[in-house]
Amino acid sequence: MMRPRVPLDSKALRSAAYDAETETLEIEFATGSIYQYVDVPADVYTWLLKAKSKGRYVTDVISKKFEFRQIGLPATPDDALESALAASIKRNTPEMD
């Protein structure tokens, strides 16, 4: 089971999680895109967390050596605006009984 993603101190990456049973590494990029990398040894995840430049480590090591698939797309500005407006309307609309 995938653990919750941990925040990363990086301009390029937001968070990462690792599932030791399936050797799956999940990375959320600053753009909002989410990728899963398969057959990743645990030490690669450990080194990602320790890397001074996490974005470079993903580019130079992880993306070049492991298969991946995109599982999440970034929200478009229109989607984000629509969600914010809907939440605002809901908060500011009195409930009818």
Short mmCIF file of N, CA and C in Angstrom, two decimals, residues 3-77:
data_model
loop_
_atom_site.label_atom_id
_atom_site.label_comp_id
_atom_site.label_asym_id
_atom_site.label_seq_id
_atom_site.Cartn_x
_atom_site.Cartn_y
_atom_site.Cartn_z
N ARG A 3 2.27 4.63 0.83
CA ARG A 3 2.25 5.53 1.97
C ARG A 3 1.82 6.91 1.50
N PRO A 4 1.37 7.77 2.43
CA PRO A 4 1.09 9.16 2.03
C PRO A 4 2.37 9.82 1.53
N ARG A 5 2.22 10.68 0.55
CA ARG A 5 3.40 11.39 0.04
C ARG A 5 3.93 12.35 1.08
N VAL A 6 5.26 12.46 1.13
CA VAL A 6 5.91 13.40 2.04
C VAL A 6 6.30 14.64 1.25
N PRO A 7 6.15 15.82 1.84
CA PRO A 7 6.56 17.05 1.13
C PRO A 7 8.06 17.04 0.88
N LEU A 8 8.45 17.60 -0.26
CA LEU A 8 9.87 17.69 -0.61
C LEU A 8 10.28 19.15 -0.70
N ASP A 9 11.48 19.43 -0.23
CA ASP A 9 12.05 20.77 -0.31
C ASP A 9 12.69 20.91 -1.69
N SER A 10 11.89 21.32 -2.66
CA SER A 10 12.33 21.36 -4.05
C SER A 10 11.47 22.34 -4.83
N LYS A 11 12.07 23.00 -5.80
CA LYS A 11 11.29 23.87 -6.68
C LYS A 11 10.55 23.06 -7.74
N ALA A 12 11.09 21.91 -8.09
CA ALA A 12 10.52 21.10 -9.17
C ALA A 12 9.53 20.04 -8.68
N LEU A 13 9.67 19.61 -7.44
CA LEU A 13 8.87 18.51 -6.90
C LEU A 13 8.11 18.95 -5.67
N ARG A 14 6.87 18.48 -5.55
CA ARG A 14 6.08 18.79 -4.34
C ARG A 14 6.20 17.71 -3.29
N SER A 15 6.07 16.44 -3.72
CA SER A 15 6.02 15.36 -2.74
C SER A 15 6.38 14.04 -3.39
N ALA A 16 6.65 13.04 -2.51
CA ALA A 16 6.98 11.69 -2.99
C ALA A 16 6.51 10.67 -1.97
N ALA A 17 6.23 9.47 -2.46
CA ALA A 17 5.86 8.35 -1.59
C ALA A 17 6.45 7.08 -2.19
N TYR A 18 6.61 6.07 -1.34
CA TYR A 18 7.20 4.81 -1.81
C TYR A 18 6.43 3.64 -1.22
N ASP A 19 6.17 2.64 -2.06
CA ASP A 19 5.54 1.40 -1.62
C ASP A 19 6.57 0.29 -1.75
N ALA A 20 7.06 -0.20 -0.62
CA ALA A 20 8.12 -1.21 -0.61
C ALA A 20 7.64 -2.56 -1.17
N GLU A 21 6.37 -2.90 -0.96
CA GLU A 21 5.86 -4.18 -1.45
C GLU A 21 5.87 -4.26 -2.97
N THR A 22 5.50 -3.18 -3.62
CA THR A 22 5.44 -3.18 -5.08
C THR A 22 6.63 -2.46 -5.72
N GLU A 23 7.50 -1.91 -4.88
CA GLU A 23 8.65 -1.12 -5.35
C GLU A 23 8.20 -0.02 -6.31
N THR A 24 7.16 0.69 -5.88
CA THR A 24 6.62 1.78 -6.69
C THR A 24 6.92 3.11 -6.02
N LEU A 25 7.48 4.02 -6.76
CA LEU A 25 7.78 5.37 -6.30
C LEU A 25 6.79 6.31 -6.97
N GLU A 26 6.13 7.13 -6.17
CA GLU A 26 5.17 8.09 -6.69
C GLU A 26 5.69 9.49 -6.42
N ILE A 27 5.72 10.31 -7.46
CA ILE A 27 6.25 11.67 -7.34
C ILE A 27 5.22 12.66 -7.87
N GLU A 28 4.95 13.68 -7.06
CA GLU A 28 4.11 14.79 -7.50
C GLU A 28 5.03 15.95 -7.84
N PHE A 29 4.92 16.44 -9.06
CA PHE A 29 5.75 17.54 -9.52
C PHE A 29 5.10 18.88 -9.16
N ALA A 30 5.87 19.93 -9.20
CA ALA A 30 5.37 21.27 -8.86
C ALA A 30 4.23 21.70 -9.79
N THR A 31 4.18 21.13 -10.97
CA THR A 31 3.11 21.44 -11.93
C THR A 31 1.78 20.82 -11.53
N GLY A 32 1.83 19.86 -10.61
CA GLY A 32 0.64 19.13 -10.21
C GLY A 32 0.55 17.76 -10.86
N SER A 33 1.39 17.47 -11.84
CA SER A 33 1.42 16.15 -12.45
C SER A 33 1.93 15.12 -11.44
N ILE A 34 1.37 13.92 -11.50
CA ILE A 34 1.80 12.85 -10.61
C ILE A 34 2.21 11.65 -11.46
N TYR A 35 3.39 11.12 -11.17
CA TYR A 35 3.93 9.98 -11.89
C TYR A 35 4.25 8.86 -10.92
N GLN A 36 4.08 7.61 -11.39
CA GLN A 36 4.52 6.44 -10.66
C GLN A 36 5.64 5.77 -11.44
N TYR A 37 6.71 5.46 -10.73
CA TYR A 37 7.87 4.77 -11.30
C TYR A 37 7.87 3.36 -10.72
N VAL A 38 8.07 2.34 -11.57
CA VAL A 38 7.96 0.96 -11.13
C VAL A 38 9.32 0.27 -11.04
N ASP A 39 9.36 -0.76 -10.17
CA ASP A 39 10.57 -1.56 -9.93
C ASP A 39 11.72 -0.71 -9.41
N VAL A 40 11.40 0.22 -8.53
CA VAL A 40 12.40 1.13 -7.96
C VAL A 40 12.85 0.57 -6.61
N PRO A 41 14.14 0.28 -6.44
CA PRO A 41 14.62 -0.19 -5.15
C PRO A 41 14.45 0.87 -4.06
N ALA A 42 14.30 0.42 -2.83
CA ALA A 42 14.08 1.33 -1.71
C ALA A 42 15.20 2.35 -1.55
N ASP A 43 16.43 1.94 -1.84
CA ASP A 43 17.55 2.88 -1.65
C ASP A 43 17.48 4.06 -2.61
N VAL A 44 16.84 3.90 -3.76
CA VAL A 44 16.66 5.01 -4.69
C VAL A 44 15.75 6.07 -4.06
N TYR A 45 14.68 5.62 -3.40
CA TYR A 45 13.79 6.55 -2.69
C TYR A 45 14.54 7.23 -1.55
N THR A 46 15.33 6.47 -0.81
CA THR A 46 16.12 7.04 0.29
C THR A 46 17.06 8.12 -0.24
N TRP A 47 17.72 7.85 -1.36
CA TRP A 47 18.64 8.84 -1.93
C TRP A 47 17.89 10.06 -2.46
N LEU A 48 16.69 9.85 -2.98
CA LEU A 48 15.89 11.00 -3.41
C LEU A 48 15.63 11.93 -2.23
N LEU A 49 15.24 11.38 -1.11
CA LEU A 49 14.96 12.20 0.07
C LEU A 49 16.21 12.93 0.57
N LYS A 50 17.39 12.34 0.37
CA LYS A 50 18.65 12.94 0.83
C LYS A 50 19.30 13.87 -0.20
N ALA A 51 18.88 13.77 -1.45
CA ALA A 51 19.54 14.52 -2.53
C ALA A 51 19.45 16.02 -2.30
N LYS A 52 20.56 16.70 -2.56
CA LYS A 52 20.57 18.16 -2.44
C LYS A 52 19.65 18.78 -3.49
N SER A 53 19.74 18.28 -4.73
CA SER A 53 18.86 18.73 -5.80
C SER A 53 17.96 17.56 -6.20
N LYS A 54 16.78 17.53 -5.62
CA LYS A 54 15.87 16.43 -5.85
C LYS A 54 15.37 16.38 -7.30
N GLY A 55 15.13 17.53 -7.89
CA GLY A 55 14.71 17.58 -9.28
C GLY A 55 15.76 17.01 -10.21
N ARG A 56 17.01 17.34 -9.96
CA ARG A 56 18.10 16.81 -10.79
C ARG A 56 18.24 15.31 -10.60
N TYR A 57 18.08 14.84 -9.36
CA TYR A 57 18.17 13.41 -9.08
C TYR A 57 17.07 12.65 -9.86
N VAL A 58 15.87 13.19 -9.88
CA VAL A 58 14.79 12.56 -10.65
C VAL A 58 15.14 12.55 -12.13
N THR A 59 15.61 13.67 -12.65
CA THR A 59 15.95 13.78 -14.07
C THR A 59 17.12 12.86 -14.44
N ASP A 60 18.18 12.90 -13.64
CA ASP A 60 19.41 12.17 -13.99
C ASP A 60 19.37 10.69 -13.65
N VAL A 61 18.65 10.31 -12.62
CA VAL A 61 18.68 8.92 -12.17
C VAL A 61 17.35 8.21 -12.39
N ILE A 62 16.30 8.73 -11.80
CA ILE A 62 15.04 7.99 -11.77
C ILE A 62 14.38 7.93 -13.14
N SER A 63 14.21 9.07 -13.80
CA SER A 63 13.50 9.10 -15.09
C SER A 63 14.22 8.32 -16.18
N LYS A 64 15.53 8.21 -16.07
CA LYS A 64 16.30 7.51 -17.10
C LYS A 64 16.37 6.00 -16.89
N LYS A 65 16.13 5.54 -15.66
CA LYS A 65 16.35 4.12 -15.37
C LYS A 65 15.08 3.32 -15.10
N PHE A 66 13.97 3.98 -14.84
CA PHE A 66 12.78 3.25 -14.43
C PHE A 66 11.58 3.61 -15.30
N GLU A 67 10.77 2.58 -15.59
CA GLU A 67 9.53 2.83 -16.34
C GLU A 67 8.59 3.65 -15.48
N PHE A 68 7.78 4.47 -16.14
CA PHE A 68 6.87 5.31 -15.39
C PHE A 68 5.57 5.49 -16.15
N ARG A 69 4.56 5.92 -15.40
CA ARG A 69 3.27 6.26 -16.00
C ARG A 69 2.71 7.46 -15.26
N GLN A 70 2.04 8.30 -16.00
CA GLN A 70 1.41 9.48 -15.39
C GLN A 70 0.06 9.05 -14.85
N ILE A 71 -0.20 9.35 -13.57
CA ILE A 71 -1.47 8.96 -12.97
C ILE A 71 -2.33 10.15 -12.58
N GLY A 72 -1.75 11.33 -12.61
CA GLY A 72 -2.51 12.53 -12.26
C GLY A 72 -2.10 13.69 -13.13
N LEU A 73 -3.08 14.48 -13.52
CA LEU A 73 -2.82 15.65 -14.36
C LEU A 73 -2.94 16.91 -13.52
N PRO A 74 -2.19 17.92 -13.86
CA PRO A 74 -2.34 19.19 -13.13
C PRO A 74 -3.69 19.81 -13.42
N ALA A 75 -4.21 20.48 -12.44
CA ALA A 75 -5.47 21.21 -12.64
C ALA A 75 -5.19 22.39 -13.56
N THR A 76 -6.11 22.65 -14.45
CA THR A 76 -5.96 23.83 -15.30
C THR A 76 -6.36 25.05 -14.49
N PRO A 77 -5.89 26.22 -14.85
CA PRO A 77 -6.31 27.43 -14.13
C PRO A 77 -7.82 27.58 -14.09
#
